XYZ file of C-alpha atoms in Angstrom:
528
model
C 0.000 0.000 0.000
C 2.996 2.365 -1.010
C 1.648 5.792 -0.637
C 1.951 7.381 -3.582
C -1.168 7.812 -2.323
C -2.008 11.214 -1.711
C 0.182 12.333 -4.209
C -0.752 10.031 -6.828
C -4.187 9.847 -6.108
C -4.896 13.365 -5.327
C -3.685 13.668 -8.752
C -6.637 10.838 -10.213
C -9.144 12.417 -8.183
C -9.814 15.737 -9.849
C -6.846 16.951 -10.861
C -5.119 17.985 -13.962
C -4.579 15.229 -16.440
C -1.570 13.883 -17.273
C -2.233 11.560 -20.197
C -4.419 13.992 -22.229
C -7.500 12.655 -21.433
C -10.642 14.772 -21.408
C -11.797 15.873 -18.131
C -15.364 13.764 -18.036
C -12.884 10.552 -18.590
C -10.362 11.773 -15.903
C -13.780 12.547 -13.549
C -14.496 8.949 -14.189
C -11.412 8.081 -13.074
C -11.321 9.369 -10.410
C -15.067 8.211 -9.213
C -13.942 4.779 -9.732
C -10.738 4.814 -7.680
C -12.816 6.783 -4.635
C -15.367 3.915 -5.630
C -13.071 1.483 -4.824
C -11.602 2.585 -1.891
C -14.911 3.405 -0.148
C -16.101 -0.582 -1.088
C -13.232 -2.295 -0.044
C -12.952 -0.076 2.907
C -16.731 -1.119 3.943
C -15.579 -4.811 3.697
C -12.902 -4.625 6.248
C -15.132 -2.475 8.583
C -17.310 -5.988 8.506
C -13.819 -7.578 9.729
C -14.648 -6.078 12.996
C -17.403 -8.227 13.078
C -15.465 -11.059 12.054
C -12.975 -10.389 15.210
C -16.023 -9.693 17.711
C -17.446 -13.128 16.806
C -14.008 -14.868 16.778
C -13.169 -13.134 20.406
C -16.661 -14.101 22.078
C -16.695 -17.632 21.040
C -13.366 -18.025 22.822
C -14.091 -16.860 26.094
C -16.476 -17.957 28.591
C -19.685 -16.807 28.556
C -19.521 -14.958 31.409
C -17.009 -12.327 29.524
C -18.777 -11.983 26.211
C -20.901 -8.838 26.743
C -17.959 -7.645 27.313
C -15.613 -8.722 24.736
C -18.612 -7.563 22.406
C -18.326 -4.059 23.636
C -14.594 -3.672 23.524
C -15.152 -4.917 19.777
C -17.980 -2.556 18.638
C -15.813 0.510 20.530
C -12.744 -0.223 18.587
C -14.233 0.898 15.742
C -15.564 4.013 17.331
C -12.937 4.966 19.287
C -10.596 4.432 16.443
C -13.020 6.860 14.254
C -12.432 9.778 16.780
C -8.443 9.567 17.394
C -7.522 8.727 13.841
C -9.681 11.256 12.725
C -8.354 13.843 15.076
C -4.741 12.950 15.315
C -3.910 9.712 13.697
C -4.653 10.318 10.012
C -2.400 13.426 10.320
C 0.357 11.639 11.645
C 0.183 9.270 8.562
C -0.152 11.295 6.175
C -0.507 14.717 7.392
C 2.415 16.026 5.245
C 1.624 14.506 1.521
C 4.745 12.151 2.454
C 7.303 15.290 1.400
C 8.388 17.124 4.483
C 9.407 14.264 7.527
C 10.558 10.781 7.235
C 9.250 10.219 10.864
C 5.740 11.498 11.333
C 3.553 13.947 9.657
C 2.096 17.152 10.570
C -0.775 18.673 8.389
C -4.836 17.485 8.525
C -5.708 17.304 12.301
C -9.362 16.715 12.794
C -9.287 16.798 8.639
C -8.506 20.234 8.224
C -7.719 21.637 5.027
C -8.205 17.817 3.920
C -9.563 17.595 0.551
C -12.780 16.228 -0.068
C -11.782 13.918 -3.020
C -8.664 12.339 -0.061
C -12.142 11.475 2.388
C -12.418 7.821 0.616
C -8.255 7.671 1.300
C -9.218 8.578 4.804
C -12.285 6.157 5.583
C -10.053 3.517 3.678
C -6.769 3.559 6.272
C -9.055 4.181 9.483
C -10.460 0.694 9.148
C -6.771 -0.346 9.106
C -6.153 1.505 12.012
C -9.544 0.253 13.881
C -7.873 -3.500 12.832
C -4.873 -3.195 14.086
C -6.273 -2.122 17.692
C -8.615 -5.199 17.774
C -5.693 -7.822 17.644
C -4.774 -6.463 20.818
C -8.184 -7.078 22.976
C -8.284 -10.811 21.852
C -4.582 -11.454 23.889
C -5.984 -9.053 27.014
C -9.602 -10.402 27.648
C -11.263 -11.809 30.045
C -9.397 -9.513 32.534
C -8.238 -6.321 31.047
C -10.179 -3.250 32.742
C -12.114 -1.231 30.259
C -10.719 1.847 31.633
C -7.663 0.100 30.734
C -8.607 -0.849 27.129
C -10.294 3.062 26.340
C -6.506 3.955 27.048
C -4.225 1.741 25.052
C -7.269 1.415 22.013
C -6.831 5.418 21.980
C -3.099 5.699 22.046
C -2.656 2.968 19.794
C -4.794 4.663 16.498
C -4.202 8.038 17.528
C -0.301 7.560 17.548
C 1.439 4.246 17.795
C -0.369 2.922 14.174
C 0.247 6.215 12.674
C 3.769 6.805 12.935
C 4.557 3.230 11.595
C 2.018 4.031 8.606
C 4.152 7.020 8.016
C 7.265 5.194 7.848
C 6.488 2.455 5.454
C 3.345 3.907 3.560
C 3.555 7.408 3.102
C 5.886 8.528 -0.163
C 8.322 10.183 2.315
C 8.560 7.941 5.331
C 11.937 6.287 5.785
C 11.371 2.935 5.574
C 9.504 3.841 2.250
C 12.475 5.774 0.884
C 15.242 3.508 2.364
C 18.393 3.665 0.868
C 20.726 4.189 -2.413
C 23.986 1.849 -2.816
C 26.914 2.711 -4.675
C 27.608 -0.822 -4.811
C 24.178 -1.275 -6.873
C 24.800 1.553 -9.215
C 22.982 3.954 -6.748
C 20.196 2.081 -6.681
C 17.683 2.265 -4.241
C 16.493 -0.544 -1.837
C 13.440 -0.517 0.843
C 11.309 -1.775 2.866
C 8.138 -3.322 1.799
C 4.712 -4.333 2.847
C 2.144 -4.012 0.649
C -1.120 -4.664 2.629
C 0.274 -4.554 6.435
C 2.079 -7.696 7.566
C 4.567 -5.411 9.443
C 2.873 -2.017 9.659
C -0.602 -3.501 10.931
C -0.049 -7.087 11.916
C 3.312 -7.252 14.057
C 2.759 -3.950 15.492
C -0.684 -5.318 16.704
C 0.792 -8.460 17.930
C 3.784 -7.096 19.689
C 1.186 -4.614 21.593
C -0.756 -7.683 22.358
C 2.020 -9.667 23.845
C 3.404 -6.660 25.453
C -0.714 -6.137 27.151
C -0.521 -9.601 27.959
C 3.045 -10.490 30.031
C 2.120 -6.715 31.879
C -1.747 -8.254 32.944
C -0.818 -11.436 33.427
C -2.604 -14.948 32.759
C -6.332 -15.603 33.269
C -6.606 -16.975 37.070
C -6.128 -20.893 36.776
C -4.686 -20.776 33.340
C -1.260 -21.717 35.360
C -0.872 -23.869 38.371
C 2.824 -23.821 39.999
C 2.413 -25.854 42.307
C 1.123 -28.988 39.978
C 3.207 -27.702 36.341
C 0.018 -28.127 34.768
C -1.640 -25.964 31.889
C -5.276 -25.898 32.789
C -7.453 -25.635 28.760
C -9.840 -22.858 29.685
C -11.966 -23.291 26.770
C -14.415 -20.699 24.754
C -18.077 -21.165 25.568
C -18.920 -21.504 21.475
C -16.978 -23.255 18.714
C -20.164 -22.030 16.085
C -19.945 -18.419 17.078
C -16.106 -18.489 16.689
C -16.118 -20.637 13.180
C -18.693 -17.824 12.050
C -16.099 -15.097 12.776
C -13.245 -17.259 11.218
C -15.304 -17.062 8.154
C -16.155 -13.040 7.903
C -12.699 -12.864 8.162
C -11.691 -14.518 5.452
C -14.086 -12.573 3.176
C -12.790 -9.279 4.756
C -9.196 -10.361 3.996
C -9.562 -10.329 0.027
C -10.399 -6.558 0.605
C -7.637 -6.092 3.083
C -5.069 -7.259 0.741
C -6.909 -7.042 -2.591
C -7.998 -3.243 -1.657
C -4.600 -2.341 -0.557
C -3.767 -1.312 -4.595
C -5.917 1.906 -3.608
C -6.899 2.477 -6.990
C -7.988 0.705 -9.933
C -8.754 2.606 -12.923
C -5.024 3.021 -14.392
C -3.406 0.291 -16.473
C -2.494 -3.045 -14.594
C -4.448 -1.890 -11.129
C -6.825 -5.323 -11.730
C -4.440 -7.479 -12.707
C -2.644 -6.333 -9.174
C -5.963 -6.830 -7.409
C -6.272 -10.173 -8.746
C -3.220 -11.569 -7.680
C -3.284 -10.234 -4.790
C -6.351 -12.024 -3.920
C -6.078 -15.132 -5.294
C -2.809 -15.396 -3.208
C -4.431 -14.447 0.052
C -6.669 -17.438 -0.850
C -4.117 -19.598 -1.826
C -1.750 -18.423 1.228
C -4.436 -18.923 3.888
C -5.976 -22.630 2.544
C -2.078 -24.229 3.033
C -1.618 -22.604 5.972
C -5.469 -23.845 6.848
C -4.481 -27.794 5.773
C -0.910 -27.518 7.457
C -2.444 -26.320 10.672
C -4.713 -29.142 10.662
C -2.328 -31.958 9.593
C 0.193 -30.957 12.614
C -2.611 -31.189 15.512
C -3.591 -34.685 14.023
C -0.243 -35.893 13.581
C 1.145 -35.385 17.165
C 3.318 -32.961 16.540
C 1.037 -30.358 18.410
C -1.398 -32.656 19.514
C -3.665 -35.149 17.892
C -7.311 -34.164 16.752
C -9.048 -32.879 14.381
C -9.154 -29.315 15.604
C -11.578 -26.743 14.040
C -10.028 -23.807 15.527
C -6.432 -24.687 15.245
C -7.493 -24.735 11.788
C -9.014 -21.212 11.619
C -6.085 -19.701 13.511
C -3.761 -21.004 11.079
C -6.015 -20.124 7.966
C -5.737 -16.419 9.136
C -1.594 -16.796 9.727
C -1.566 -17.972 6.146
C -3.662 -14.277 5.388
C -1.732 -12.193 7.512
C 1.969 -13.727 6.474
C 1.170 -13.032 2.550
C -0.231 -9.448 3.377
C 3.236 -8.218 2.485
C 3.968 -9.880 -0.883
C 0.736 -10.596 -2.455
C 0.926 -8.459 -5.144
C 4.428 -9.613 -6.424
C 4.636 -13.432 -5.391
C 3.799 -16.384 -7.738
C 0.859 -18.644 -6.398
C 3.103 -21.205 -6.164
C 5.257 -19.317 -3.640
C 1.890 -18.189 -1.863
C 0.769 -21.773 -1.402
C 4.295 -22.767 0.039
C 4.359 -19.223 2.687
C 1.160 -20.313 3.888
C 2.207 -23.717 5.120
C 5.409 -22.524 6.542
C 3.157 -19.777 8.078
C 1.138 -22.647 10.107
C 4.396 -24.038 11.455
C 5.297 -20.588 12.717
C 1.863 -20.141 14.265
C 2.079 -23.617 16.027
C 5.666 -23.002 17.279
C 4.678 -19.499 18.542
C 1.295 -20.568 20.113
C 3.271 -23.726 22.309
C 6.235 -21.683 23.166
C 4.127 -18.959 24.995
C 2.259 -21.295 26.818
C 5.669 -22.290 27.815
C 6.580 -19.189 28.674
C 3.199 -18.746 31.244
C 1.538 -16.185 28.278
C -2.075 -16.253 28.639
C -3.036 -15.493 25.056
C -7.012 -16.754 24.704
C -7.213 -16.085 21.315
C -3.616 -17.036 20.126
C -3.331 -13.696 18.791
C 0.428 -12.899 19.188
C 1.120 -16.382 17.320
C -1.285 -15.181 14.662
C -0.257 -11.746 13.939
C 2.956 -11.149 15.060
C 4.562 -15.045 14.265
C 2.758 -14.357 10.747
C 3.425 -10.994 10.391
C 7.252 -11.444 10.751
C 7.184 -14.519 8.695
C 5.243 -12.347 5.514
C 8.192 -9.949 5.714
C 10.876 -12.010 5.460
C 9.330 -14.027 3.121
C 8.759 -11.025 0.586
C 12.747 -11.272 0.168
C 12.350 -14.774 -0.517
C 9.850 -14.997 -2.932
C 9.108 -11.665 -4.659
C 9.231 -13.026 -8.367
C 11.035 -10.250 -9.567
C 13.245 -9.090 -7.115
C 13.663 -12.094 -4.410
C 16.295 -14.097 -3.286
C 15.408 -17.015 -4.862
C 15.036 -15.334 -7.993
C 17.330 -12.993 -8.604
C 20.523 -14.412 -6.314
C 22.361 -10.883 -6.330
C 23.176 -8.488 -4.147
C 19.993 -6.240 -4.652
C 17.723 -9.284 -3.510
C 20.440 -9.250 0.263
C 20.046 -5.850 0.620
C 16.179 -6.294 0.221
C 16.660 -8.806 2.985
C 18.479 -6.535 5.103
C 15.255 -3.728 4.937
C 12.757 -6.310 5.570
C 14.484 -7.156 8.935
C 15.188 -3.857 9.304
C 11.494 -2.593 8.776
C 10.608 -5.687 11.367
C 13.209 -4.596 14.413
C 12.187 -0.736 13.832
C 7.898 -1.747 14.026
C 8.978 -4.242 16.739
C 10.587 -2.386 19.290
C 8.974 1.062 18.539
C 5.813 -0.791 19.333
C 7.088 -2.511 22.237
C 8.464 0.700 24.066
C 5.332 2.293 23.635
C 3.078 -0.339 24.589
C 5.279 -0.889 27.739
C 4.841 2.383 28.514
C 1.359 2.408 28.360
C 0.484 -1.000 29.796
C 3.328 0.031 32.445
C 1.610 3.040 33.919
C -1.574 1.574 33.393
C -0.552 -1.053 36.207
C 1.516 1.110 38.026
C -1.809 3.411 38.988
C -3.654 0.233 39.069
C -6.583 0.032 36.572
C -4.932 -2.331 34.252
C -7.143 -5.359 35.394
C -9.987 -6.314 37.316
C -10.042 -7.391 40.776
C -9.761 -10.937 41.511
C -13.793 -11.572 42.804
C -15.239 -9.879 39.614
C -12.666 -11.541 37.230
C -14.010 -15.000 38.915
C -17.574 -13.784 38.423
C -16.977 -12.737 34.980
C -17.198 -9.024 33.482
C -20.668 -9.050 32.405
C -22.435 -8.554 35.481
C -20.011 -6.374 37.351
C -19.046 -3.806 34.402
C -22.221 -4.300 32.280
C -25.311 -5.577 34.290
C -25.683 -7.361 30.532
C -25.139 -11.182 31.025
C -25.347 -12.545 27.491
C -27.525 -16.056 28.672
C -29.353 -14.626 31.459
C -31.202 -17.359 32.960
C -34.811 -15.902 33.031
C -34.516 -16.173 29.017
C -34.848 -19.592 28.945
C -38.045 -21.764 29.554
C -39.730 -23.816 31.879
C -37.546 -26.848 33.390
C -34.498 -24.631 33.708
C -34.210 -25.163 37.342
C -34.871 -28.825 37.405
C -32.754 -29.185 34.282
C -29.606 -27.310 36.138
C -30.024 -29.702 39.401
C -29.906 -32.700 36.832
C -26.081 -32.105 35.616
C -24.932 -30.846 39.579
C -26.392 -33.449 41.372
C -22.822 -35.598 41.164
C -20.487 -31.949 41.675
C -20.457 -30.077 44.730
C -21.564 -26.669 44.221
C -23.476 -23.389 45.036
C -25.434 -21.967 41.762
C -26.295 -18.029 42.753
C -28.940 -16.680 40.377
C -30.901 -13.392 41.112
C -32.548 -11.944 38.685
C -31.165 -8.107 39.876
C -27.885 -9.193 40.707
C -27.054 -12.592 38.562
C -23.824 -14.210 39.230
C -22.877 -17.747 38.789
C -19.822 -18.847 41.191
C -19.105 -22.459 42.513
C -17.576 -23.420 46.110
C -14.581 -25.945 46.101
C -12.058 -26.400 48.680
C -9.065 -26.400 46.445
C -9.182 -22.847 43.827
C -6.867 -24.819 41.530
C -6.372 -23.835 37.631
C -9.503 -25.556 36.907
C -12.256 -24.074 36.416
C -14.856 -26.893 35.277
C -15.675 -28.921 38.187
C -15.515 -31.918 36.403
C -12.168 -31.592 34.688
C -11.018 -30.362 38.643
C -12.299 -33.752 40.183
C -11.228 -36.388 37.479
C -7.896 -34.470 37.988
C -7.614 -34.013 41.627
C -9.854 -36.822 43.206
C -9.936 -39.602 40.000
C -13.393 -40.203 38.320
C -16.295 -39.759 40.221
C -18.223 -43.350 41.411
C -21.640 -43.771 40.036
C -24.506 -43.460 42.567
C -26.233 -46.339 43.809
C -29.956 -46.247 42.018
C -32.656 -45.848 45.195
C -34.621 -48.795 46.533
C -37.579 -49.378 48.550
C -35.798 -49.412 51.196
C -33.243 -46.744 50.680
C -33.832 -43.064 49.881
C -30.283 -41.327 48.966
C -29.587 -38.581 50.029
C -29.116 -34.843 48.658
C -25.785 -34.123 47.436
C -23.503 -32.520 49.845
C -23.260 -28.825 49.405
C -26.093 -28.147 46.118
C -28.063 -25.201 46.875
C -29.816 -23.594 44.515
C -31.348 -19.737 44.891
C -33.641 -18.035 42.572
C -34.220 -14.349 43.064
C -32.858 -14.727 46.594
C -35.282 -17.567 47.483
C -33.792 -20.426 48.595
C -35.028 -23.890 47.216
């Protein structure tokens, strides 16, 4: 998404003509490029869908009100900071006057009408890059917290790297000329975002999520045990998986930015039939290593999805330049970087619930090195000279420069954040769940459901001591076990802990068993 953009297509969108072209065909043009900008853009403003139905199927129900909110006010939150401060840092300056940030268009003033399509375009970029973040922090981030670093990351963080590597005069854009190459000139590049929007997402997520710390139970010392704390809905997250996928062939294919001149659909095309190709190796890799024990050994649906999207986020970078070939073969080296990433943080005690840092950031760096690789014009493998090393040497460059940039930032933010002490929730609401405390919006809430509830919820406790609290003013679902543990399902918790639980004896005439030790059940306060 090299920006000659509002250079070159302030230039297609009303002004003078440059091929001698009369001005209705030059009007056309233009119409067409805003055209496409504004559809494309609309598509990936649906990804935020995609990620809000991906997040709440992967964390207990008790979190996904809000999960749901923190998606819906990424999108608005990003519209107010990029529009006052972010889109000026970006491209506030036409790309002429700074290499490092820009200066010109706060709040869009003096912004051209005919650059508002460029504008709506690279805010839903911005509004994507701050959702990667809330996937790797929920379930116990404070929303205090997450109105912070969602602010700081679209109105400034995002920005400044979209200077660097998209405007026309950022430095990673302009990079460098080599006497050695006949002055020649070598940079950095990333054509739809696998640096500029994916590892700088995933580097603030993992920075969000070493500072909050894992879910309670994820990790239990004491044992060296990994406790699965599963989503509540494998449909609802498969459903986001999916929008996602359609809102990547804008993402990447949209990330030409125009398509009226000479070769733009050609560029569109293989741009998308690579993200396509890139994301169903990645998809079959991902799936093959789970079954075959290298990373475990099912059939797993949303391994699958997760490394679907790596493949999509790894080609980001090269799509418009690789063969498909070389697209099908980065997506299934992109699902062995997503499974090594996701293992070695659980290693590493990372509580990531939606494996985001694996996805973006392990497939984000991959996409960027790969570009050296496999660009078919200009790669390693292609051309074997000393252009294709230096092109190398950017790419890493461009990836240590978004990495720690990002990093310092989000440490600092995440840093004071804690250090004031509204970075997460306190312990009792984080074990009730955010919906109740911080909404008073559960997203099941029992008095929705019919008749038999009650006697239906008795049923599956009867064999696992607990307390079920459920008021219809104040509803909050907790259980009572002597040992806290890292699990939370009772049942996992007592085949672990105590072996398998003995069947009951069935009742005869002449015996009448007992009520379970420790079930009580309250409705509305009343005791049954």
């Amino acid at each position: 998404m090299l920006i000659t953009s509002i250079t070159n297509l302030t230039s297609g969108l009303g002004g003078p003509s440059q091929t001698g072209e009369d001005d209705s065909s030059s009007d056309l043009r233009a119409s067409l490029d805003e055209f496409f900008l504004i559809t494309n853009g609309v598509v990936i403003f649906f990804m935020q869908c995609g990620f809000a139905f991906l997040e709440a199927g992967a964390v207990r129900s008790k979190n996904t009100t809000n999960i749901l909110i923190k998606n819906v006010m990424d999108l608005f939150i990003s519209g107010i900071s990029y529009w006052l401060f972010g889109f000026a840092f970006a491209f506030g300056d036409g790309g002429t006057a700074n290499k490092f940030i820009g200066l010109n268009y706060f709040a869009s003033s003096g912004l051209a009408k005919s650059q508002y399509s460029m504008f709506f375009f690279q805010f839903t970029f911005a509004a994507t890059a701050s959702t990667i973040v809330s996937g790797a922090v929920a379930e116990r981030c404070e929303f205090v917290a997450y109105f912070a670093y969602s602010v700081l990351i679209t109105g400034f963080i995002y920005p400044v790297v979209t200077h660097w590597a998209w405007s026309s005069g950022g430095w990673l854009t302009v990079g460098d000329t080599y006497s050695t190459l006949n002055n020649t000139s070598v940079a950095y590049q990333d054509f739809a975002g696998s640096g500029v929007v994916h590892v700088l997402g995933g580097v603030a997520a993992l920075v969000g999520a070493l500072l909050l710390g894992p879910r309670i139970g994820r990790f239990h010392r004491s044992s060296k045990t990994v406790a699965t704390i599963r989503g509540h809905s494998v449909p609802i997250a498969a459903l986001g998986g999916f929008i996602l996928f359609f809102g990547f062939l804008a993402f990447n294919g949209g990330s030409q930015l125009t398509i009226s001149s000479s070769g733009d659909g050609e560029a569109v095309s293989q741009a998308v039939v690579n993200t396509v190709i890139s994301g169903s190796g990645a998809a079959f890799m991902s799936l093959l290593l789970n079954r075959l024990h290298v990373f475990g050994n099912t059939w797993s649906l949303l391994v699958t999805i997760n490394g679907a999207l790596t493949g999509m986020v790894s080609i980001c970078a090269g799509c418009n330049v690789l063969e498909p070939y070389a697209a099908c073969v980065v997506g299934l080296i992109a699902a062995i970087v997503f499974r090594t990433y996701s293992v070695l943080l659980v290693r590493l005690g990372v509580d990531d619930p939606l494996d985001a840092v694996a996805v973006h950031f392990g497939g984000g760096s991959w996409g960027l090195i790969a570009v050296a690789f496999f660009d078919s014009s200009e790669g390693i493998f292609y051309a074997q000279d000393l252009k294709s090393a230096y092109k190398l040497g950017w790419q890493l460059i461009g990836l240590v420069a978004i990495t720690a940039w990002t990093a310092t930032l989000s440490g600092l933010v995440f840093g004071v954040l804690k250090c004031i002490g509204i970075l997460r929730v306190p312990r009792e609401e984080e074990e009730k769940g955010l919906d109740i405390p911080k909404h008073n919006e559960p997203a099941y809430p029992v008095e929705a459901y019919g008749h038999g509830h009650i006697e239906r919820l008795l049923q599956i406790l009867e064999n696992n001591p607990m307390v079920v609290t459920q008021g219809f003013s104040n509803v909050a679902f907790e259980k009572e076990v002597v040992d806290k543990g890292p699990y939370e399902s009772p049942e996992t918790q007592q085949v672990i802990l105590k072996g398998p639980p003995e069947k009951p004896l069935p009742p005869t005439d002449k015996q009448t068993l007992p009520p379970p030790d420790g079930v009580r059940l309250t409705v509305n306060h009343t005791r049954l």
